[in-house]
mmCIF file of C-alpha atoms in Angstrom:
data_model
loop_
_atom_site.group_PDB
_atom_site.id
_atom_site.type_symbol
_atom_site.label_atom_id
_atom_site.label_comp_id
_atom_site.label_asym_id
_atom_site.label_seq_id
_atom_site.Cartn_x
_atom_site.Cartn_y
_atom_site.Cartn_z
ATOM 1 C CA MET D 1 -14.257 -3.507 -15.838
ATOM 2 C CA LYS D 2 -16.411 -0.829 -14.456
ATOM 3 C CA LYS D 3 -14.623 2.522 -14.260
ATOM 4 C CA GLU D 4 -14.249 4.286 -10.819
ATOM 5 C CA LYS D 5 -15.511 7.781 -10.085
ATOM 6 C CA PRO D 6 -12.931 10.452 -9.744
ATOM 7 C CA LEU D 7 -12.982 10.349 -5.937
ATOM 8 C CA CYS D 8 -9.827 11.823 -4.682
ATOM 9 C CA PRO D 9 -7.984 13.736 -7.313
ATOM 10 C CA PRO D 10 -5.228 16.190 -6.500
ATOM 11 C CA GLU D 11 -6.652 19.625 -5.792
ATOM 12 C CA LYS D 12 -3.802 21.370 -7.930
ATOM 13 C CA ARG D 13 -2.569 20.772 -11.429
ATOM 14 C CA PRO D 14 1.125 19.619 -11.753
ATOM 15 C CA LYS D 15 3.821 22.224 -12.397
ATOM 16 C CA TYR D 16 5.464 19.772 -14.773
ATOM 17 C CA GLU D 17 3.284 17.379 -16.600
ATOM 18 C CA ASP D 18 3.746 14.307 -18.690
ATOM 19 C CA ILE D 19 7.395 14.152 -18.569
ATOM 20 C CA VAL D 20 9.015 11.224 -20.393
ATOM 21 C CA PHE D 21 11.267 9.526 -17.976
ATOM 22 C CA ALA D 22 12.034 6.463 -20.128
ATOM 23 C CA VAL D 23 11.020 4.354 -23.099
ATOM 24 C CA VAL D 24 10.454 0.713 -22.455
ATOM 25 C CA PRO D 25 9.351 -2.394 -24.272
ATOM 26 C CA ALA D 26 5.819 -3.833 -23.676
ATOM 27 C CA ALA D 27 4.776 -7.535 -23.573
ATOM 28 C CA ASP D 28 3.592 -7.255 -27.338
ATOM 29 C CA GLY D 29 6.931 -6.024 -28.509
ATOM 30 C CA SER D 30 5.853 -2.344 -29.025
ATOM 31 C CA SER D 31 7.741 0.551 -27.220
ATOM 32 C CA MET D 32 5.781 2.512 -24.508
ATOM 33 C CA GLU D 33 6.693 5.950 -22.824
ATOM 34 C CA LEU D 34 6.878 6.144 -19.105
ATOM 35 C CA LYS D 35 5.824 9.455 -17.890
ATOM 36 C CA LEU D 36 5.329 11.363 -14.682
ATOM 37 C CA ASP D 37 3.820 14.451 -13.168
ATOM 38 C CA ILE D 38 5.539 16.874 -10.610
ATOM 39 C CA TYR D 39 3.607 18.927 -8.099
ATOM 40 C CA GLN D 40 5.418 21.857 -6.740
ATOM 41 C CA ALA D 41 4.721 25.443 -5.487
ATOM 42 C CA PRO D 42 4.859 27.635 -8.671
ATOM 43 C CA ASP D 43 7.262 30.179 -7.148
ATOM 44 C CA GLN D 44 9.770 27.188 -5.698
ATOM 45 C CA GLN D 45 13.502 27.772 -6.843
ATOM 46 C CA GLU D 46 15.368 26.220 -4.143
ATOM 47 C CA PRO D 47 16.090 22.598 -3.910
ATOM 48 C CA GLY D 48 13.601 20.781 -1.434
ATOM 49 C CA PRO D 49 12.716 17.330 -0.054
ATOM 50 C CA CYS D 50 10.674 15.046 -2.730
ATOM 51 C CA ILE D 51 8.173 12.342 -2.049
ATOM 52 C CA ILE D 52 7.402 9.953 -4.814
ATOM 53 C CA TYR D 53 3.904 8.357 -4.793
ATOM 54 C CA TYR D 54 3.499 4.890 -6.522
ATOM 55 C CA PHE D 55 -0.127 4.072 -7.277
ATOM 56 C CA GLY D 56 -1.951 1.039 -5.997
ATOM 57 C CA GLY D 57 -4.013 -1.344 -8.044
ATOM 58 C CA GLY D 58 -3.024 -4.893 -7.819
ATOM 59 C CA TRP D 59 -0.051 -4.239 -10.294
ATOM 60 C CA MET D 60 -2.877 -4.430 -12.761
ATOM 61 C CA TRP D 61 -4.932 -1.005 -12.681
ATOM 62 C CA GLY D 62 -4.142 2.509 -11.842
ATOM 63 C CA GLU D 63 -2.524 5.577 -13.737
ATOM 64 C CA TYR D 64 -0.331 8.266 -12.612
ATOM 65 C CA LYS D 65 -2.812 11.072 -13.428
ATOM 66 C CA GLN D 66 -4.600 10.341 -10.375
ATOM 67 C CA VAL D 67 -8.227 11.018 -11.752
ATOM 68 C CA THR D 68 -9.935 7.680 -10.875
ATOM 69 C CA GLN D 69 -7.853 6.610 -7.802
ATOM 70 C CA LYS D 70 -9.688 5.592 -4.540
ATOM 71 C CA ALA D 71 -6.838 6.234 -2.201
ATOM 72 C CA VAL D 72 -6.495 9.679 -0.827
ATOM 73 C CA TYR D 73 -2.800 9.684 -0.465
ATOM 74 C CA CYS D 74 -1.700 11.701 -3.656
ATOM 75 C CA ARG D 75 -4.358 14.480 -2.755
ATOM 76 C CA ASP D 76 -2.947 14.549 0.697
ATOM 77 C CA LEU D 77 0.707 14.682 -0.583
ATOM 78 C CA VAL D 78 0.047 17.308 -2.958
ATOM 79 C CA ARG D 79 -0.809 19.719 -0.147
ATOM 80 C CA LEU D 80 2.825 19.558 1.056
ATOM 81 C CA THR D 81 3.785 21.480 -1.778
ATOM 82 C CA GLU D 82 2.808 24.511 0.192
ATOM 83 C CA ALA D 83 5.457 23.680 2.738
ATOM 84 C CA GLY D 84 8.282 23.380 -0.144
ATOM 85 C CA TYR D 85 7.760 19.559 -0.893
ATOM 86 C CA THR D 86 7.894 18.203 -4.481
ATOM 87 C CA ILE D 87 5.445 15.554 -4.942
ATOM 88 C CA VAL D 88 6.045 13.152 -8.019
ATOM 89 C CA SER D 89 3.315 10.696 -9.532
ATOM 90 C CA PRO D 90 4.930 8.268 -11.911
ATOM 91 C CA SER D 91 3.683 5.585 -14.426
ATOM 92 C CA TYR D 92 5.104 1.988 -14.496
ATOM 93 C CA ARG D 93 4.331 -0.916 -16.571
ATOM 94 C CA LEU D 94 1.320 -2.831 -15.478
ATOM 95 C CA ALA D 95 1.260 -6.736 -15.228
ATOM 96 C CA SER D 96 -0.677 -6.872 -18.362
ATOM 97 C CA GLN D 97 2.121 -4.868 -20.105
ATOM 98 C CA ALA D 98 5.066 -6.669 -18.422
ATOM 99 C CA VAL D 99 5.602 -9.013 -15.909
ATOM 100 C CA PHE D 100 7.845 -8.754 -12.700
ATOM 101 C CA PRO D 101 10.496 -7.423 -12.236
ATOM 102 C CA ALA D 102 9.508 -4.845 -15.006
ATOM 103 C CA CYS D 103 7.512 -2.439 -12.942
ATOM 104 C CA ILE D 104 10.216 -2.563 -10.095
ATOM 105 C CA HIS D 105 12.793 -1.460 -12.690
ATOM 106 C CA ASP D 106 10.587 1.295 -13.955
ATOM 107 C CA CYS D 107 9.886 2.775 -10.352
ATOM 108 C CA LYS D 108 13.863 2.756 -9.434
ATOM 109 C CA GLY D 109 14.154 4.547 -12.965
ATOM 110 C CA VAL D 110 12.214 7.279 -11.695
ATOM 111 C CA VAL D 111 14.580 7.924 -8.685
ATOM 112 C CA ARG D 112 17.317 7.969 -10.786
ATOM 113 C CA PHE D 113 15.766 10.326 -13.315
ATOM 114 C CA LEU D 114 15.072 12.721 -10.460
ATOM 115 C CA LYS D 115 18.471 12.677 -9.171
ATOM 116 C CA ALA D 116 19.894 13.150 -12.561
ATOM 117 C CA ASN D 117 17.676 16.435 -13.277
ATOM 118 C CA ALA D 118 17.381 17.482 -9.449
ATOM 119 C CA GLU D 119 18.399 20.996 -10.532
ATOM 120 C CA GLN D 120 16.305 21.502 -13.227
ATOM 121 C CA TYR D 121 13.118 20.254 -10.948
ATOM 122 C CA HIS D 122 14.390 21.892 -7.721
ATOM 123 C CA ILE D 123 14.755 18.669 -5.878
ATOM 124 C CA ASP D 124 17.333 17.923 -3.147
ATOM 125 C CA PRO D 125 18.669 14.520 -4.659
ATOM 126 C CA ASP D 126 19.761 13.544 -1.074
ATOM 127 C CA ARG D 127 16.137 14.113 0.318
ATOM 128 C CA ILE D 128 13.939 11.862 -1.603
ATOM 129 C CA GLY D 129 11.470 9.487 0.076
ATOM 130 C CA VAL D 130 8.750 7.274 -1.412
ATOM 131 C CA LEU D 131 5.147 6.151 -0.423
ATOM 132 C CA GLY D 132 2.715 3.976 -1.827
ATOM 133 C CA ASN D 133 -0.316 1.859 -1.204
ATOM 134 C CA SER D 134 -1.120 -1.828 -1.799
ATOM 135 C CA ALA D 135 0.709 -2.797 -4.820
ATOM 136 C CA GLY D 136 2.257 0.680 -4.898
ATOM 137 C CA GLY D 137 3.236 0.058 -1.344
ATOM 138 C CA HIS D 138 4.941 -3.175 -2.404
ATOM 139 C CA LEU D 139 6.862 -1.035 -5.074
ATOM 140 C CA ALA D 140 7.801 1.540 -2.663
ATOM 141 C CA GLY D 141 9.171 -1.190 -0.309
ATOM 142 C CA MET D 142 11.095 -2.843 -3.230
ATOM 143 C CA VAL D 143 12.512 0.695 -4.142
ATOM 144 C CA ALA D 144 13.511 1.458 -0.706
ATOM 145 C CA LEU D 145 14.903 -2.034 0.554
ATOM 146 C CA SER D 146 16.614 -3.538 -2.532
ATOM 147 C CA SER D 147 18.814 -0.495 -3.487
ATOM 148 C CA GLY D 148 21.816 -1.680 -5.234
ATOM 149 C CA ASN D 149 20.661 -5.333 -6.119
ATOM 150 C CA PRO D 150 21.436 -5.724 -9.937
ATOM 151 C CA GLU D 151 18.737 -7.838 -10.619
ATOM 152 C CA MET D 152 16.046 -5.584 -9.046
ATOM 153 C CA GLU D 153 17.816 -2.331 -10.219
ATOM 154 C CA GLY D 154 17.454 -2.731 -13.876
ATOM 155 C CA ASP D 155 18.418 -0.018 -16.292
ATOM 156 C CA VAL D 156 15.281 1.649 -17.272
ATOM 157 C CA GLY D 157 15.638 5.314 -18.311
ATOM 158 C CA GLY D 158 19.369 5.088 -17.901
ATOM 159 C CA ASN D 159 21.163 7.532 -15.275
ATOM 160 C CA LEU D 160 22.881 4.439 -13.986
ATOM 161 C CA GLU D 161 25.616 6.774 -12.300
ATOM 162 C CA TYR D 162 23.031 7.758 -9.984
ATOM 163 C CA SER D 163 21.836 5.416 -7.152
ATOM 164 C CA SER D 164 18.244 4.635 -6.739
ATOM 165 C CA SER D 165 18.517 4.706 -2.932
ATOM 166 C CA VAL D 166 15.995 6.682 -1.021
ATOM 167 C CA ARG D 167 15.948 8.472 2.416
ATOM 168 C CA ALA D 168 12.720 6.879 4.020
ATOM 169 C CA ALA D 169 9.706 5.021 2.848
ATOM 170 C CA ALA D 170 5.907 4.930 3.904
ATOM 171 C CA ILE D 171 4.202 1.360 3.043
ATOM 172 C CA PHE D 172 0.704 0.999 3.217
ATOM 173 C CA TYR D 173 -1.047 -2.484 3.295
ATOM 174 C CA ALA D 174 1.164 -3.789 0.819
ATOM 175 C CA PRO D 175 2.303 -7.400 -0.107
ATOM 176 C CA SER D 176 5.636 -8.147 1.484
ATOM 177 C CA ASP D 177 6.231 -11.894 0.943
ATOM 178 C CA LEU D 178 5.014 -13.283 -2.503
ATOM 179 C CA VAL D 179 5.794 -16.724 -1.688
ATOM 180 C CA GLN D 180 3.624 -16.718 1.216
ATOM 181 C CA LEU D 181 0.852 -15.218 -0.598
ATOM 182 C CA ILE D 182 1.133 -18.171 -3.133
ATOM 183 C CA ARG D 183 0.849 -20.448 -0.244
ATOM 184 C CA GLU D 184 -2.065 -18.989 1.142
ATOM 185 C CA ALA D 185 -3.865 -18.376 -2.057
ATOM 186 C CA SER D 186 -3.421 -22.170 -2.801
ATOM 187 C CA GLU D 187 -5.451 -22.918 0.291
ATOM 188 C CA LYS D 188 -8.441 -20.877 -0.272
ATOM 189 C CA GLU D 189 -8.704 -20.525 -4.195
ATOM 190 C CA GLU D 190 -10.529 -23.078 -6.485
ATOM 191 C CA ILE D 191 -7.613 -24.983 -8.104
ATOM 192 C CA LYS D 192 -7.509 -24.284 -11.806
ATOM 193 C CA ASP D 193 -4.737 -24.327 -14.412
ATOM 194 C CA LEU D 194 -3.358 -21.027 -15.079
ATOM 195 C CA SER D 195 -3.712 -21.574 -18.859
ATOM 196 C CA GLY D 196 -2.926 -19.141 -21.434
ATOM 197 C CA THR D 197 -0.480 -16.512 -21.164
ATOM 198 C CA GLU D 198 -0.103 -14.461 -18.033
ATOM 199 C CA ILE D 199 -0.771 -11.355 -19.993
ATOM 200 C CA GLU D 200 -3.914 -12.555 -21.635
ATOM 201 C CA ASN D 201 -5.348 -13.661 -18.167
ATOM 202 C CA LEU D 202 -4.399 -10.585 -16.402
ATOM 203 C CA ALA D 203 -5.984 -8.434 -19.146
ATOM 204 C CA SER D 204 -9.281 -10.388 -18.656
ATOM 205 C CA GLY D 205 -9.922 -8.410 -15.396
ATOM 206 C CA ASP D 206 -10.089 -11.172 -12.720
ATOM 207 C CA PRO D 207 -7.687 -9.901 -9.880
ATOM 208 C CA SER D 208 -8.160 -13.044 -7.841
ATOM 209 C CA PHE D 209 -7.312 -15.641 -10.175
ATOM 210 C CA GLY D 210 -3.777 -16.547 -9.303
ATOM 211 C CA LEU D 211 -2.289 -13.352 -9.463
ATOM 212 C CA GLU D 212 0.401 -14.045 -7.285
ATOM 213 C CA ALA D 213 1.682 -16.587 -9.712
ATOM 214 C CA ARG D 214 0.928 -14.826 -12.844
ATOM 215 C CA ILE D 215 2.850 -11.669 -12.175
ATOM 216 C CA VAL D 216 5.991 -13.720 -12.011
ATOM 217 C CA GLY D 217 5.045 -15.309 -15.495
ATOM 218 C CA TYR D 218 3.716 -18.701 -13.785
ATOM 219 C CA SER D 219 1.044 -19.796 -16.503
ATOM 220 C CA GLY D 220 0.215 -22.736 -18.543
ATOM 221 C CA PRO D 221 -1.259 -26.307 -18.811
ATOM 222 C CA GLY D 222 -0.610 -28.137 -15.408
ATOM 223 C CA ARG D 223 0.309 -25.043 -13.664
ATOM 224 C CA ASN D 224 -1.785 -23.947 -10.853
ATOM 225 C CA LEU D 225 -1.420 -22.577 -7.309
ATOM 226 C CA LEU D 226 -1.396 -25.801 -5.557
ATOM 227 C CA ARG D 227 1.463 -27.118 -7.725
ATOM 228 C CA LEU D 228 3.456 -23.805 -7.308
ATOM 229 C CA SER D 229 2.857 -23.852 -3.471
ATOM 230 C CA GLU D 230 4.119 -27.546 -3.382
ATOM 231 C CA VAL D 231 7.196 -26.299 -5.287
ATOM 232 C CA ALA D 232 7.820 -23.794 -2.417
ATOM 233 C CA ARG D 233 7.109 -26.211 0.371
ATOM 234 C CA LYS D 234 9.322 -28.724 -0.858
ATOM 235 C CA MET D 235 12.239 -26.405 -1.723
ATOM 236 C CA ASP D 236 13.192 -28.709 -4.533
ATOM 237 C CA GLU D 237 15.630 -26.396 -6.450
ATOM 238 C CA THR D 238 15.931 -29.025 -9.422
ATOM 239 C CA ASP D 239 12.131 -28.647 -10.141
ATOM 240 C CA PRO D 240 11.765 -26.552 -13.480
ATOM 241 C CA ASP D 241 9.140 -24.435 -11.835
ATOM 242 C CA TRP D 242 11.609 -23.489 -8.997
ATOM 243 C CA LYS D 243 12.616 -20.518 -10.947
ATOM 244 C CA TYR D 244 9.236 -18.779 -10.286
ATOM 245 C CA ILE D 245 9.583 -19.195 -6.516
ATOM 246 C CA GLU D 246 12.797 -17.686 -6.946
ATOM 247 C CA LEU D 247 11.534 -14.660 -8.669
ATOM 248 C CA ALA D 248 8.681 -14.426 -6.104
ATOM 249 C CA LYS D 249 11.459 -14.201 -3.499
ATOM 250 C CA LYS D 250 13.513 -11.694 -5.360
ATOM 251 C CA CYS D 251 10.594 -9.450 -5.893
ATOM 252 C CA SER D 252 9.491 -9.692 -2.195
ATOM 253 C CA PRO D 253 10.612 -6.724 -0.041
ATOM 254 C CA VAL D 254 10.973 -9.006 3.151
ATOM 255 C CA THR D 255 13.970 -10.419 1.301
ATOM 256 C CA TYR D 256 15.978 -7.445 1.352
ATOM 257 C CA ALA D 257 15.542 -6.508 5.117
ATOM 258 C CA SER D 258 18.778 -5.428 6.692
ATOM 259 C CA SER D 259 20.440 -2.962 8.718
ATOM 260 C CA ASP D 260 21.196 -0.862 5.771
ATOM 261 C CA CYS D 261 17.650 -0.313 4.833
ATOM 262 C CA PRO D 262 16.295 3.436 5.240
ATOM 263 C CA PRO D 263 13.792 4.073 7.702
ATOM 264 C CA VAL D 264 10.377 2.495 7.122
ATOM 265 C CA ILE D 265 6.851 3.146 8.194
ATOM 266 C CA ILE D 266 4.336 0.389 7.753
ATOM 267 C CA LEU D 267 0.656 0.825 7.850
ATOM 268 C CA HIS D 268 -2.090 -2.033 7.728
ATOM 269 C CA GLY D 269 -5.725 -2.439 8.485
ATOM 270 C CA GLY D 270 -6.917 -5.072 10.785
ATOM 271 C CA GLN D 271 -9.803 -6.100 8.569
ATOM 272 C CA ASP D 272 -8.132 -5.985 5.246
ATOM 273 C CA PRO D 273 -9.965 -8.595 3.058
ATOM 274 C CA VAL D 274 -7.199 -8.265 0.090
ATOM 275 C CA VAL D 275 -3.671 -8.348 1.511
ATOM 276 C CA PRO D 276 -3.468 -10.168 4.736
ATOM 277 C CA VAL D 277 -2.300 -7.897 7.858
ATOM 278 C CA SER D 278 0.309 -10.817 8.316
ATOM 279 C CA GLN D 279 2.219 -9.424 5.309
ATOM 280 C CA SER D 280 3.135 -5.967 7.152
ATOM 281 C CA GLU D 281 3.684 -7.821 10.418
ATOM 282 C CA CYS D 282 6.430 -10.021 8.885
ATOM 283 C CA LEU D 283 7.944 -7.101 7.338
ATOM 284 C CA TYR D 284 8.131 -5.198 10.488
ATOM 285 C CA LYS D 285 9.742 -8.169 12.250
ATOM 286 C CA ASP D 286 12.100 -8.776 9.818
ATOM 287 C CA LEU D 287 13.335 -5.308 9.893
ATOM 288 C CA THR D 288 13.552 -4.888 13.331
ATOM 289 C CA LYS D 289 15.261 -8.154 13.668
ATOM 290 C CA ALA D 290 17.588 -7.147 11.051
ATOM 291 C CA GLY D 291 18.417 -3.785 13.084
ATOM 292 C CA ALA D 292 16.673 -1.429 10.571
ATOM 293 C CA GLU D 293 14.532 1.526 11.898
ATOM 294 C CA ALA D 294 10.975 0.468 11.297
ATOM 295 C CA VAL D 295 7.507 1.584 12.838
ATOM 296 C CA TYR D 296 4.372 -0.400 12.288
ATOM 297 C CA LEU D 297 0.844 0.794 12.843
ATOM 298 C CA SER D 298 -2.248 -1.312 12.625
ATOM 299 C CA CYS D 299 -5.712 0.058 12.838
ATOM 300 C CA SER D 300 -8.019 -2.750 14.119
ATOM 301 C CA GLN D 301 -11.255 -1.878 12.086
ATOM 302 C CA ALA D 302 -9.577 -0.547 8.976
ATOM 303 C CA GLY D 303 -9.831 -2.339 5.657
ATOM 304 C CA HIS D 304 -7.818 -2.217 2.297
ATOM 305 C CA GLY D 305 -7.927 1.496 1.876
ATOM 306 C CA PRO D 306 -8.964 4.079 0.676
ATOM 307 C CA THR D 307 -7.462 5.175 3.978
ATOM 308 C CA VAL D 308 -6.277 3.557 7.024
ATOM 309 C CA SER D 309 -7.538 6.556 9.072
ATOM 310 C CA ALA D 310 -6.915 10.033 9.092
ATOM 311 C CA GLU D 311 -4.754 10.023 12.071
ATOM 312 C CA ALA D 312 -2.606 7.164 10.905
ATOM 313 C CA ASP D 313 -2.376 8.424 7.340
ATOM 314 C CA GLN D 314 -0.983 11.945 8.983
ATOM 315 C CA PHE D 315 1.374 10.009 11.278
ATOM 316 C CA ALA D 316 2.936 8.334 8.043
ATOM 317 C CA TYR D 317 3.309 11.652 6.214
ATOM 318 C CA ASP D 318 4.857 13.093 9.454
ATOM 319 C CA PHE D 319 7.392 10.334 9.531
ATOM 320 C CA LEU D 320 8.390 10.841 6.123
ATOM 321 C CA LYS D 321 8.609 14.719 6.798
ATOM 322 C CA ASN D 322 10.936 14.150 9.708
ATOM 323 C CA HIS D 323 13.214 11.916 7.899
ATOM 324 C CA LEU D 324 13.414 14.443 4.715
ATOM 325 C CA ASN D 325 13.944 17.592 6.596
#
């Protein structure tokens, strides 16, 4: 896999760097440290609003240091530190390190850690928002919408006396219905068995080969996207592979649309070749139908990042700011 050039690193160094917020198991049985960087004005002492940025990368690539990311969002968010905001960029387990819902548990552990240590890091625990793009947008959506769900909550980092709920979320061109993605992928991908372990295949660097299925652990002889799509279509709960459909549902933001959801803004490019724009459309419709506060903005000519548009991006930042002030 070729390395990306450092296109949009943050313009400032973190105030607090490489903070370990949890120690978690990896797929190979080893332990790994999850870390985060905190960007903040050097002289900030009073608790202020906080935005957590979850990086994208297909749940397979990316890093919290924000050195090689294509998306501009962390860079833009860091500029808000001049207005008293705290910006947090955390790591989470990639799919090559642990399959779903490990990364969701990690992302919720970040919120609890910040609330538990709010005084130390000058954060108002009641004014935390999340933003993510692509796979990071999916994680931001899961954090915001599935608060309190035991299976999705996990216990990463402890601090379980604190809620992982957040005040608002911005979701950029993210997968929101994994079951639908499995159905659509089965129609366009060459049908091959997802042989070997999901970890081995994910680590091979092919992001298109059954990722929708692999991230929930679906792999092995006779297992392919067409087979899993058929299981979903028939709704046969007695099928031994039904558990993967159930997990895909549980790891989909659309599953948790309710009137209790925090305010959400959803952005998506009309020419996105990676995540169908229908993923954001269905999330918006489900949220509004449930009575949640949601805004949806689509730019007809935008693709899959690195930005939707300067105006659309700023609109999302302003949305978060309005709900965190």
